[in-house]
PDB file of C-alpha atoms and ligand atoms in Angstrom:
ATOM      1  CA  UNK H   1     129.139  61.196 160.775  1.00  0.00           C
ATOM      2  CA  UNK H   2     132.447  62.554 161.567  1.00  0.00           C
ATOM      3  CA  UNK H   3     133.262  63.447 165.147  1.00  0.00           C
ATOM      4  CA  UNK H   4     135.700  66.119 164.096  1.00  0.00           C
ATOM      5  CA  UNK H   5     134.574  69.376 162.735  1.00  0.00           C
ATOM      6  CA  UNK H   6     137.626  70.869 161.027  1.00  0.00           C
ATOM      7  CA  UNK H   7     137.668  74.684 160.866  1.00  0.00           C
ATOM      8  CA  UNK H   8     140.296  76.720 159.040  1.00  0.00           C
ATOM      9  CA  UNK H   9     141.636  79.130 161.669  1.00  0.00           C
ATOM     10  CA  UNK H  10     145.274  79.981 161.773  1.00  0.00           C
ATOM     11  CA  UNK H  11     145.462  82.754 164.485  1.00  0.00           C
ATOM     12  CA  UNK H  12     144.422  83.063 168.021  1.00  0.00           C
ATOM     13  CA  UNK H  13     141.927  85.893 167.298  1.00  0.00           C
ATOM     14  CA  UNK H  14     139.995  83.228 165.540  1.00  0.00           C
ATOM     15  CA  UNK H  15     138.820  85.507 162.604  1.00  0.00           C
ATOM     16  CA  UNK H  16     136.233  83.491 160.664  1.00  0.00           C
ATOM     17  CA  UNK H  17     133.201  84.465 158.606  1.00  0.00           C
ATOM     18  CA  UNK H  18     129.756  84.320 160.231  1.00  0.00           C
ATOM     19  CA  UNK H  19     128.577  81.170 158.490  1.00  0.00           C
ATOM     20  CA  UNK H  20     131.549  79.272 159.540  1.00  0.00           C
ATOM     21  CA  UNK H  21     131.178  80.500 163.122  1.00  0.00           C
ATOM     22  CA  UNK H  22     127.602  79.245 163.174  1.00  0.00           C
ATOM     23  CA  UNK H  23     128.599  75.902 161.913  1.00  0.00           C
ATOM     24  CA  UNK H  24     131.361  75.581 164.465  1.00  0.00           C
ATOM     25  CA  UNK H  25     128.972  76.400 167.211  1.00  0.00           C
ATOM     26  CA  UNK H  26     126.322  74.010 166.057  1.00  0.00           C
ATOM     27  CA  UNK H  27     128.948  71.204 165.762  1.00  0.00           C
ATOM     28  CA  UNK H  28     130.474  72.075 169.342  1.00  0.00           C
ATOM     29  CA  UNK H  29     127.137  71.940 171.054  1.00  0.00           C
ATOM     30  CA  UNK H  30     126.061  68.825 169.233  1.00  0.00           C
ATOM     31  CA  UNK H  31     128.946  66.852 170.687  1.00  0.00           C
ATOM     32  CA  UNK H  32     131.690  67.253 167.985  1.00  0.00           C
ATOM     33  CA  UNK H  33     135.199  68.301 168.479  1.00  0.00           C
ATOM     34  CA  UNK H  34     135.979  71.585 166.831  1.00  0.00           C
ATOM     35  CA  UNK H  35     139.414  70.794 165.215  1.00  0.00           C
ATOM     36  CA  UNK H  36     141.694  73.596 164.323  1.00  0.00           C
ATOM     37  CA  UNK H  37     144.436  71.770 162.279  1.00  0.00           C
ATOM     38  CA  UNK H  38     146.354  74.977 161.568  1.00  0.00           C
ATOM     39  CA  UNK H  39     146.186  76.595 164.834  1.00  0.00           C
ATOM     40  CA  UNK H  40     149.605  76.249 166.425  1.00  0.00           C
ATOM     41  CA  UNK H  41     150.569  77.471 169.866  1.00  0.00           C
ATOM     42  CA  UNK H  42     154.263  78.487 169.184  1.00  0.00           C
ATOM     43  CA  UNK H  43     156.719  77.967 172.046  1.00  0.00           C
ATOM     44  CA  UNK H  44     160.131  79.603 172.118  1.00  0.00           C
ATOM     45  CA  UNK H  45     163.342  77.459 172.470  1.00  0.00           C
ATOM     46  CA  UNK H  46     163.378  78.282 176.042  1.00  0.00           C
ATOM     47  CA  UNK H  47     159.869  77.204 176.543  1.00  0.00           C
ATOM     48  CA  UNK H  48     160.506  73.976 174.619  1.00  0.00           C
ATOM     49  CA  UNK H  49     162.999  73.017 177.343  1.00  0.00           C
ATOM     50  CA  UNK H  50     160.215  73.270 179.856  1.00  0.00           C
ATOM     51  CA  UNK H  51     158.470  70.267 178.234  1.00  0.00           C
ATOM     52  CA  UNK H  52     160.616  67.882 180.244  1.00  0.00           C
ATOM     53  CA  UNK H  53     158.348  65.591 182.356  1.00  0.00           C
ATOM     54  CA  UNK H  54     160.967  65.891 185.123  1.00  0.00           C
ATOM     55  CA  UNK H  55     159.587  69.373 185.774  1.00  0.00           C
ATOM     56  CA  UNK H  56     156.164  67.854 186.796  1.00  0.00           C
ATOM     57  CA  UNK H  57     155.705  66.744 190.310  1.00  0.00           C
ATOM     58  CA  UNK H  58     155.594  62.870 189.946  1.00  0.00           C
ATOM     59  CA  UNK H  59     152.573  62.806 192.195  1.00  0.00           C
ATOM     60  CA  UNK H  60     150.581  64.929 189.598  1.00  0.00           C
ATOM     61  CA  UNK H  61     149.263  64.329 186.177  1.00  0.00           C
ATOM     62  CA  UNK H  62     150.084  68.019 185.173  1.00  0.00           C
ATOM     63  CA  UNK H  63     151.405  71.476 185.908  1.00  0.00           C
ATOM     64  CA  UNK H  64     148.473  73.653 186.491  1.00  0.00           C
ATOM     65  CA  UNK H  65     147.835  77.338 186.653  1.00  0.00           C
ATOM     66  CA  UNK H  66     144.871  79.065 188.345  1.00  0.00           C
ATOM     67  CA  UNK H  67     144.113  82.090 186.202  1.00  0.00           C
ATOM     68  CA  UNK H  68     142.105  83.696 188.990  1.00  0.00           C
ATOM     69  CA  UNK H  69     144.832  83.561 191.574  1.00  0.00           C
ATOM     70  CA  UNK H  70     147.779  83.517 189.294  1.00  0.00           C
ATOM     71  CA  UNK H  71     149.296  80.510 191.099  1.00  0.00           C
ATOM     72  CA  UNK H  72     150.922  77.393 189.547  1.00  0.00           C
ATOM     73  CA  UNK H  73     151.023  73.941 191.149  1.00  0.00           C
ATOM     74  CA  UNK H  74     152.771  70.694 190.401  1.00  0.00           C
ATOM     75  CA  UNK H  75     155.803  72.413 188.991  1.00  0.00           C
ATOM     76  CA  UNK H  76     159.304  71.423 190.046  1.00  0.00           C
ATOM     77  CA  UNK H  77     162.574  72.930 188.785  1.00  0.00           C
ATOM     78  CA  UNK H  78     164.494  76.197 189.401  1.00  0.00           C
ATOM     79  CA  UNK H  79     162.774  79.456 190.326  1.00  0.00           C
ATOM     80  CA  UNK H  80     163.525  80.755 186.727  1.00  0.00           C
ATOM     81  CA  UNK H  81     161.877  77.580 185.287  1.00  0.00           C
ATOM     82  CA  UNK H  82     158.943  77.985 187.506  1.00  0.00           C
ATOM     83  CA  UNK H  83     158.500  81.553 186.456  1.00  0.00           C
ATOM     84  CA  UNK H  84     158.766  80.601 182.752  1.00  0.00           C
ATOM     85  CA  UNK H  85     156.315  77.819 183.255  1.00  0.00           C
ATOM     86  CA  UNK H  86     153.883  80.337 184.946  1.00  0.00           C
ATOM     87  CA  UNK H  87     154.250  82.740 181.964  1.00  0.00           C
ATOM     88  CA  UNK H  88     153.741  80.061 179.477  1.00  0.00           C
ATOM     89  CA  UNK H  89     150.518  78.890 181.113  1.00  0.00           C
ATOM     90  CA  UNK H  90     149.337  82.518 181.580  1.00  0.00           C
ATOM     91  CA  UNK H  91     150.020  83.162 177.827  1.00  0.00           C
ATOM     92  CA  UNK H  92     148.065  80.041 176.787  1.00  0.00           C
ATOM     93  CA  UNK H  93     145.159  81.199 179.137  1.00  0.00           C
ATOM     94  CA  UNK H  94     145.087  84.479 177.432  1.00  0.00           C
ATOM     95  CA  UNK H  95     145.231  83.071 173.850  1.00  0.00           C
ATOM     96  CA  UNK H  96     142.454  80.482 174.470  1.00  0.00           C
ATOM     97  CA  UNK H  97     140.233  83.167 176.002  1.00  0.00           C
ATOM     98  CA  UNK H  98     140.750  85.352 172.935  1.00  0.00           C
ATOM     99  CA  UNK H  99     139.985  82.327 170.686  1.00  0.00           C
ATOM    100  CA  UNK H 100     136.700  81.466 172.308  1.00  0.00           C
ATOM    101  CA  UNK H 101     135.724  85.096 172.516  1.00  0.00           C
ATOM    102  CA  UNK H 102     136.076  85.466 168.755  1.00  0.00           C
ATOM    103  CA  UNK H 103     134.919  82.061 167.543  1.00  0.00           C
ATOM    104  CA  UNK H 104     131.837  82.019 169.971  1.00  0.00           C
ATOM    105  CA  UNK H 105     131.183  85.600 170.732  1.00  0.00           C
ATOM    106  CA  UNK H 106     127.768  84.905 172.354  1.00  0.00           C
ATOM    107  CA  UNK H 107     129.675  82.943 175.070  1.00  0.00           C
ATOM    108  CA  UNK H 108     131.816  85.812 175.984  1.00  0.00           C
ATOM    109  CA  UNK H 109     129.835  87.164 179.050  1.00  0.00           C
ATOM    110  CA  UNK H 110     129.105  83.718 180.285  1.00  0.00           C
ATOM    111  CA  UNK H 111     132.644  82.317 180.402  1.00  0.00           C
ATOM    112  CA  UNK H 112     134.513  81.558 183.598  1.00  0.00           C
ATOM    113  CA  UNK H 113     138.068  80.416 183.400  1.00  0.00           C
ATOM    114  CA  UNK H 114     139.010  77.207 185.097  1.00  0.00           C
ATOM    115  CA  UNK H 115     142.536  75.714 185.373  1.00  0.00           C
ATOM    116  CA  UNK H 116     145.170  75.844 182.642  1.00  0.00           C
ATOM    117  CA  UNK H 117     147.335  72.823 182.407  1.00  0.00           C
ATOM    118  CA  UNK H 118     150.572  71.600 180.779  1.00  0.00           C
ATOM    119  CA  UNK H 119     150.639  67.847 180.439  1.00  0.00           C
ATOM    120  CA  UNK H 120     154.142  66.597 179.655  1.00  0.00           C
ATOM    121  CA  UNK H 121     153.830  63.083 180.869  1.00  0.00           C
ATOM    122  CA  UNK H 122     153.331  60.338 178.342  1.00  0.00           C
ATOM    123  CA  UNK H 123     149.724  58.916 178.647  1.00  0.00           C
ATOM    124  CA  UNK H 124     150.469  55.430 177.268  1.00  0.00           C
ATOM    125  CA  UNK H 125     151.493  53.084 180.151  1.00  0.00           C
ATOM    126  CA  UNK H 126     150.796  55.655 182.871  1.00  0.00           C
ATOM    127  CA  UNK H 127     149.525  53.964 185.879  1.00  0.00           C
ATOM    128  CA  UNK H 128     146.571  55.274 187.900  1.00  0.00           C
ATOM    129  CA  UNK H 129     143.432  54.193 189.690  1.00  0.00           C
ATOM    130  CA  UNK H 130     140.564  53.487 187.275  1.00  0.00           C
ATOM    131  CA  UNK H 131     138.774  56.610 188.226  1.00  0.00           C
ATOM    132  CA  UNK H 132     141.711  58.782 187.241  1.00  0.00           C
ATOM    133  CA  UNK H 133     142.511  56.742 184.114  1.00  0.00           C
ATOM    134  CA  UNK H 134     141.753  58.931 181.204  1.00  0.00           C
ATOM    135  CA  UNK H 135     142.675  56.312 178.734  1.00  0.00           C
ATOM    136  CA  UNK H 136     139.183  54.758 179.466  1.00  0.00           C
ATOM    137  CA  UNK H 137     136.198  56.359 177.774  1.00  0.00           C
ATOM    138  CA  UNK H 138     134.436  58.865 180.006  1.00  0.00           C
ATOM    139  CA  UNK H 139     132.659  62.212 180.150  1.00  0.00           C
ATOM    140  CA  UNK H 140     134.259  64.698 182.619  1.00  0.00           C
ATOM    141  CA  UNK H 141     133.000  65.172 186.104  1.00  0.00           C
ATOM    142  CA  UNK H 142     134.892  66.338 189.139  1.00  0.00           C
ATOM    143  CA  UNK H 143     134.684  64.540 192.443  1.00  0.00           C
ATOM    144  CA  UNK H 144     135.645  67.447 194.821  1.00  0.00           C
ATOM    145  CA  UNK H 145     134.465  70.462 192.772  1.00  0.00           C
ATOM    146  CA  UNK H 146     130.771  70.349 191.918  1.00  0.00           C
ATOM    147  CA  UNK H 147     129.805  72.316 188.777  1.00  0.00           C
ATOM    148  CA  UNK H 148     126.080  72.376 189.602  1.00  0.00           C
ATOM    149  CA  UNK H 149     125.167  72.066 185.889  1.00  0.00           C
ATOM    150  CA  UNK H 150     127.817  74.316 184.402  1.00  0.00           C
ATOM    151  CA  UNK H 151     129.361  73.136 181.063  1.00  0.00           C
ATOM    152  CA  UNK H 152     133.039  72.035 180.996  1.00  0.00           C
ATOM    153  CA  UNK H 153     134.624  73.387 177.818  1.00  0.00           C
ATOM    154  CA  UNK H 154     138.120  72.588 176.949  1.00  0.00           C
ATOM    155  CA  UNK H 155     140.770  73.848 174.578  1.00  0.00           C
ATOM    156  CA  UNK H 156     143.710  71.627 173.784  1.00  0.00           C
ATOM    157  CA  UNK H 157     146.803  72.383 171.888  1.00  0.00           C
ATOM    158  CA  UNK H 158     149.401  69.737 170.896  1.00  0.00           C
ATOM    159  CA  UNK H 159     152.787  71.208 171.418  1.00  0.00           C
ATOM    160  CA  UNK H 160     154.779  67.993 170.935  1.00  0.00           C
ATOM    161  CA  UNK H 161     158.240  69.051 169.608  1.00  0.00           C
ATOM    162  CA  UNK H 162     158.943  65.555 168.230  1.00  0.00           C
ATOM    163  CA  UNK H 163     156.100  65.436 165.708  1.00  0.00           C
ATOM    164  CA  UNK H 164     153.947  62.958 167.717  1.00  0.00           C
ATOM    165  CA  UNK H 165     150.284  63.123 167.589  1.00  0.00           C
ATOM    166  CA  UNK H 166     148.001  62.850 170.551  1.00  0.00           C
ATOM    167  CA  UNK H 167     145.707  59.733 170.106  1.00  0.00           C
ATOM    168  CA  UNK H 168     142.149  60.062 171.452  1.00  0.00           C
ATOM    169  CA  UNK H 169     139.239  57.779 171.172  1.00  0.00           C
ATOM    170  CA  UNK H 170     135.565  58.864 171.296  1.00  0.00           C
ATOM    171  CA  UNK H 171     132.584  56.859 172.090  1.00  0.00           C
ATOM    172  CA  UNK H 172     128.819  57.148 172.082  1.00  0.00           C
ATOM    173  CA  UNK H 173     126.533  60.296 172.071  1.00  0.00           C
ATOM    174  CA  UNK H 174     125.800  61.540 175.623  1.00  0.00           C
ATOM    175  CA  UNK H 175     122.219  60.577 175.470  1.00  0.00           C
ATOM    176  CA  UNK H 176     123.161  56.934 174.625  1.00  0.00           C
ATOM    177  CA  UNK H 177     125.676  56.820 177.331  1.00  0.00           C
ATOM    178  CA  UNK H 178     122.967  58.307 179.777  1.00  0.00           C
ATOM    179  CA  UNK H 179     120.486  55.771 178.741  1.00  0.00           C
ATOM    180  CA  UNK H 180     122.881  52.968 179.482  1.00  0.00           C
ATOM    181  CA  UNK H 181     124.035  54.125 182.872  1.00  0.00           C
ATOM    182  CA  UNK H 182     121.569  56.238 184.431  1.00  0.00           C
ATOM    183  CA  UNK H 183     119.006  53.558 185.326  1.00  0.00           C
ATOM    184  CA  UNK H 184     121.517  51.680 187.619  1.00  0.00           C
ATOM    185  CA  UNK H 185     122.481  54.879 189.548  1.00  0.00           C
ATOM    186  CA  UNK H 186     120.768  55.277 192.874  1.00  0.00           C
ATOM    187  CA  UNK H 187     120.009  58.958 193.776  1.00  0.00           C
ATOM    188  CA  UNK H 188     121.827  60.786 196.462  1.00  0.00           C
ATOM    189  CA  UNK H 189     120.324  61.432 199.820  1.00  0.00           C
ATOM    190  CA  UNK H 190     120.466  64.747 201.680  1.00  0.00           C
ATOM    191  CA  UNK H 191     122.380  63.185 204.373  1.00  0.00           C
ATOM    192  CA  UNK H 192     125.060  61.955 201.973  1.00  0.00           C
ATOM    193  CA  UNK H 193     125.212  65.366 200.457  1.00  0.00           C
ATOM    194  CA  UNK H 194     125.728  66.973 203.883  1.00  0.00           C
ATOM    195  CA  UNK H 195     128.384  64.478 204.908  1.00  0.00           C
ATOM    196  CA  UNK H 196     130.400  64.869 201.676  1.00  0.00           C
ATOM    197  CA  UNK H 197     130.481  68.635 202.346  1.00  0.00           C
ATOM    198  CA  UNK H 198     131.067  68.370 206.106  1.00  0.00           C
ATOM    199  CA  UNK H 199     134.022  66.063 205.595  1.00  0.00           C
ATOM    200  CA  UNK H 200     135.424  68.372 202.932  1.00  0.00           C
ATOM    201  CA  UNK H 201     135.118  65.600 200.338  1.00  0.00           C
ATOM    202  CA  UNK H 202     133.422  68.260 198.138  1.00  0.00           C
ATOM    203  CA  UNK H 203     134.307  71.898 198.253  1.00  0.00           C
ATOM    204  CA  UNK H 204     130.659  72.944 197.824  1.00  0.00           C
ATOM    205  CA  UNK H 205     127.510  70.766 198.260  1.00  0.00           C
ATOM    206  CA  UNK H 206     127.299  68.261 195.499  1.00  0.00           C
ATOM    207  CA  UNK H 207     124.217  68.806 193.335  1.00  0.00           C
ATOM    208  CA  UNK H 208     122.191  65.835 191.955  1.00  0.00           C
ATOM    209  CA  UNK H 209     123.614  66.832 188.644  1.00  0.00           C
ATOM    210  CA  UNK H 210     127.119  66.305 189.911  1.00  0.00           C
ATOM    211  CA  UNK H 211     126.127  63.093 191.635  1.00  0.00           C
ATOM    212  CA  UNK H 212     124.718  61.489 188.436  1.00  0.00           C
ATOM    213  CA  UNK H 213     127.487  62.876 186.244  1.00  0.00           C
ATOM    214  CA  UNK H 214     130.205  61.478 188.601  1.00  0.00           C
ATOM    215  CA  UNK H 215     128.557  58.194 188.794  1.00  0.00           C
ATOM    216  CA  UNK H 216     128.328  57.962 184.973  1.00  0.00           C
ATOM    217  CA  UNK H 217     132.036  58.994 184.809  1.00  0.00           C
ATOM    218  CA  UNK H 218     132.962  56.325 187.380  1.00  0.00           C
ATOM    219  CA  UNK H 219     130.757  53.525 185.962  1.00  0.00           C
ATOM    220  CA  UNK H 220     131.885  54.124 182.377  1.00  0.00           C
ATOM    221  CA  UNK H 221     135.616  53.861 183.477  1.00  0.00           C
ATOM    222  CA  UNK H 222     134.996  50.873 185.792  1.00  0.00           C
ATOM    223  CA  UNK H 223     133.256  48.630 183.325  1.00  0.00           C
ATOM    224  CA  UNK H 224     135.879  46.845 181.314  1.00  0.00           C
ATOM    225  CA  UNK H 225     133.030  45.144 179.364  1.00  0.00           C
ATOM    226  CA  UNK H 226     131.724  48.535 178.504  1.00  0.00           C
ATOM    227  CA  UNK H 227     135.199  49.873 177.501  1.00  0.00           C
ATOM    228  CA  UNK H 228     135.694  46.774 175.304  1.00  0.00           C
ATOM    229  CA  UNK H 229     132.363  46.574 173.568  1.00  0.00           C
ATOM    230  CA  UNK H 230     131.422  50.133 172.897  1.00  0.00           C
ATOM    231  CA  UNK H 231     131.877  51.474 169.359  1.00  0.00           C
ATOM    232  CA  UNK H 232     134.863  53.790 169.370  1.00  0.00           C
ATOM    233  CA  UNK H 233     136.493  56.176 166.882  1.00  0.00           C
ATOM    234  CA  UNK H 234     140.149  56.653 167.089  1.00  0.00           C
ATOM    235  CA  UNK H 235     141.470  60.323 166.333  1.00  0.00           C
ATOM    236  CA  UNK H 236     145.048  61.337 165.719  1.00  0.00           C
ATOM    237  CA  UNK H 237     145.557  65.015 166.785  1.00  0.00           C
ATOM    238  CA  UNK H 238     148.694  66.182 165.238  1.00  0.00           C
ATOM    239  CA  UNK H 239     151.441  68.531 166.737  1.00  0.00           C
ATOM    240  CA  UNK H 240     150.784  72.171 165.883  1.00  0.00           C
ATOM    241  CA  UNK H 241     147.049  71.647 166.014  1.00  0.00           C
ATOM    242  CA  UNK H 242     144.308  72.749 168.495  1.00  0.00           C
ATOM    243  CA  UNK H 243     140.920  71.502 169.245  1.00  0.00           C
ATOM    244  CA  UNK H 244     137.866  72.553 171.421  1.00  0.00           C
ATOM    245  CA  UNK H 245     135.345  70.172 173.042  1.00  0.00           C
ATOM    246  CA  UNK H 246     132.597  69.968 175.599  1.00  0.00           C
ATOM    247  CA  UNK H 247     134.328  67.160 177.641  1.00  0.00           C
ATOM    248  CA  UNK H 248     131.316  66.823 179.955  1.00  0.00           C
ATOM    249  CA  UNK H 249     129.233  65.691 176.824  1.00  0.00           C
ATOM    250  CA  UNK H 250     131.695  63.998 174.488  1.00  0.00           C
ATOM    251  CA  UNK H 251     132.727  60.480 175.653  1.00  0.00           C
ATOM    252  CA  UNK H 252     136.508  60.630 175.173  1.00  0.00           C
ATOM    253  CA  UNK H 253     139.710  58.774 176.199  1.00  0.00           C
ATOM    254  CA  UNK H 254     143.359  59.900 175.693  1.00  0.00           C
ATOM    255  CA  UNK H 255     145.284  56.818 174.566  1.00  0.00           C
ATOM    256  CA  UNK H 256     148.799  58.037 173.950  1.00  0.00           C
ATOM    257  CA  UNK H 257     150.750  61.208 173.457  1.00  0.00           C
ATOM    258  CA  UNK H 258     152.915  63.799 175.282  1.00  0.00           C
ATOM    259  CA  UNK H 259     153.018  67.529 175.577  1.00  0.00           C
ATOM    260  CA  UNK H 260     149.752  69.215 175.394  1.00  0.00           C
ATOM    261  CA  UNK H 261     148.415  72.499 176.605  1.00  0.00           C
ATOM    262  CA  UNK H 262     144.821  72.681 178.045  1.00  0.00           C
ATOM    263  CA  UNK H 263     142.514  75.413 179.191  1.00  0.00           C
ATOM    264  CA  UNK H 264     139.131  74.691 181.006  1.00  0.00           C
ATOM    265  CA  UNK H 265     136.145  77.065 180.843  1.00  0.00           C
ATOM    266  CA  UNK H 266     132.896  76.905 182.640  1.00  0.00           C
ATOM    267  CA  UNK H 267     129.750  78.178 181.127  1.00  0.00           C
ATOM    268  CA  UNK H 268     126.074  78.421 182.201  1.00  0.00           C
ATOM    269  CA  UNK H 269     123.854  75.935 180.371  1.00  0.00           C
ATOM    270  CA  UNK H 270     121.669  78.994 179.727  1.00  0.00           C
ATOM    271  CA  UNK H 271     124.395  80.321 177.385  1.00  0.00           C
ATOM    272  CA  UNK H 272     123.815  77.406 175.039  1.00  0.00           C
ATOM    273  CA  UNK H 273     122.219  77.901 171.583  1.00  0.00           C
ATOM    274  CA  UNK H 274     120.957  74.299 171.581  1.00  0.00           C
ATOM    275  CA  UNK H 275     120.134  73.763 175.345  1.00  0.00           C
ATOM    276  CA  UNK H 276     118.440  70.327 174.551  1.00  0.00           C
ATOM    277  CA  UNK H 277     121.916  68.996 173.818  1.00  0.00           C
ATOM    278  CA  UNK H 278     123.324  69.667 177.261  1.00  0.00           C
ATOM    279  CA  UNK H 279     123.949  66.845 179.793  1.00  0.00           C
ATOM    280  CA  UNK H 280     121.828  68.718 182.215  1.00  0.00           C
ATOM    281  CA  UNK H 281     118.783  68.819 179.841  1.00  0.00           C
ATOM    282  CA  UNK H 282     119.316  65.162 178.854  1.00  0.00           C
ATOM    283  CA  UNK H 283     119.438  63.938 182.482  1.00  0.00           C
ATOM    284  CA  UNK H 284     116.605  66.156 183.634  1.00  0.00           C
ATOM    285  CA  UNK H 285     114.361  64.920 180.824  1.00  0.00           C
ATOM    286  CA  UNK H 286     115.108  61.248 181.693  1.00  0.00           C
ATOM    287  CA  UNK H 287     114.653  61.803 185.482  1.00  0.00           C
ATOM    288  CA  UNK H 288     111.761  64.155 185.282  1.00  0.00           C
ATOM    289  CA  UNK H 289     113.042  66.587 187.970  1.00  0.00           C
ATOM    290  CA  UNK H 290     115.430  69.430 188.549  1.00  0.00           C
ATOM    291  CA  UNK H 291     119.133  68.374 189.340  1.00  0.00           C
ATOM    292  CA  UNK H 292     120.729  71.659 190.261  1.00  0.00           C
ATOM    293  CA  UNK H 293     120.877  73.612 193.475  1.00  0.00           C
ATOM    294  CA  UNK H 294     118.967  76.826 192.811  1.00  0.00           C
ATOM    295  CA  UNK H 295     120.304  80.311 193.722  1.00  0.00           C
ATOM    296  CA  UNK H 296     123.806  78.845 194.352  1.00  0.00           C
ATOM    297  CA  UNK H 297     126.823  80.971 193.309  1.00  0.00           C
ATOM    298  CA  UNK H 298     127.599  79.776 189.805  1.00  0.00           C
ATOM    299  CA  UNK H 299     131.374  80.069 189.839  1.00  0.00           C
ATOM    300  CA  UNK H 300     132.846  76.826 190.747  1.00  0.00           C
ATOM    301  CA  UNK H 301     136.140  76.491 192.630  1.00  0.00           C
ATOM    302  CA  UNK H 302     138.954  75.375 190.437  1.00  0.00           C
ATOM    303  CA  UNK H 303     139.672  71.780 190.188  1.00  0.00           C
ATOM    304  CA  UNK H 304     143.455  71.338 190.697  1.00  0.00           C
ATOM    305  CA  UNK H 305     144.016  67.717 189.701  1.00  0.00           C
ATOM    306  CA  UNK H 306     140.993  66.124 188.217  1.00  0.00           C
ATOM    307  CA  UNK H 307     140.352  65.702 184.614  1.00  0.00           C
TER     308      UNK H 307
HETATM  309  O1  AKG I   1     145.009  64.775 178.222  1.00  0.00           O
HETATM  310  C1  AKG I   1     144.236  64.630 177.270  1.00  0.00           C
HETATM  311  O2  AKG I   1     144.515  64.576 176.078  1.00  0.00           O
HETATM  312  C2  AKG I   1     142.705  64.385 177.615  1.00  0.00           C
HETATM  313  C3  AKG I   1     142.471  63.947 179.013  1.00  0.00           C
HETATM  314  C4  AKG I   1     141.085  64.136 179.470  1.00  0.00           C
HETATM  315  O3  AKG I   1     140.354  63.140 179.600  1.00  0.00           O
HETATM  316  C5  AKG I   1     140.546  65.440 179.765  1.00  0.00           C
HETATM  317  O4  AKG I   1     141.233  66.467 179.666  1.00  0.00           O
HETATM  318  O5  AKG I   1     139.365  65.536 179.990  1.00  0.00           O
HETATM  319 FE1  FE2 I   2     138.427  63.793 180.337  1.00  0.00          FE
END
């Protein structure tokens, strides 16, 4: 079974026939990567010069844009370059929104935009703590910004101007990952939850869902034995292509590559066509209790740094 589901779309309005759209949605929610080999995000000559890693704050992994506030962070360079970067990220945000709305129209009223990012730093050889090391297989979960069960949907476009592919690996299906790690994770106490919020380690109270997802994320990355022994698929994601993936569900690692644009969206699990495939459903089935905080505002604050 191929992890990539190629879809022939060559414009950001995503016009495809209904049957193909249904197939794409089925694949996406069942943990595949919807791969758009012909969908290029074109940069102008001026924008290509913004791909220099020297414009990214060395303390950051990327330059990020908050579409809700219109602010960028992590960008260095002249005022003009910073304005150009902001315009580029804003345009990517608008294009990806149009794409998701037309490929997956039923998601439209459930979508909340998260951060847009430009990642110009070569991944291979980048040093970081194990928790931030995305070259290790993981499912996404944010330490400071709980999602309370919301899905994390990401759109990526490889804008590498030198013809270099982004190399990813994918691992086991989410239910297999959960079966492996969940039994060893102790639950979170109400006191722990309160302290995390009190000391501003989390921006909003961490739900049990976030507690288990973050532990799975951290434990996957921490275990060298797991990383080495788990069956992996290596993917080469070429320049001028784009892909869409639920990164909270698909075990993934970015091995090498430079120059990618990314947009995060959050979606309620109730917007899913196949709710039984969501990490929330899988974990609640295994633990036999509810993991989310009810009646909580469902718009997460935007994670600046973490992915
Ligand atoms: O930068 C990439 O290619 C992927 C990194 C990652 O793990 C993510 O965005 O969730
Ligand atoms: Fe990730």
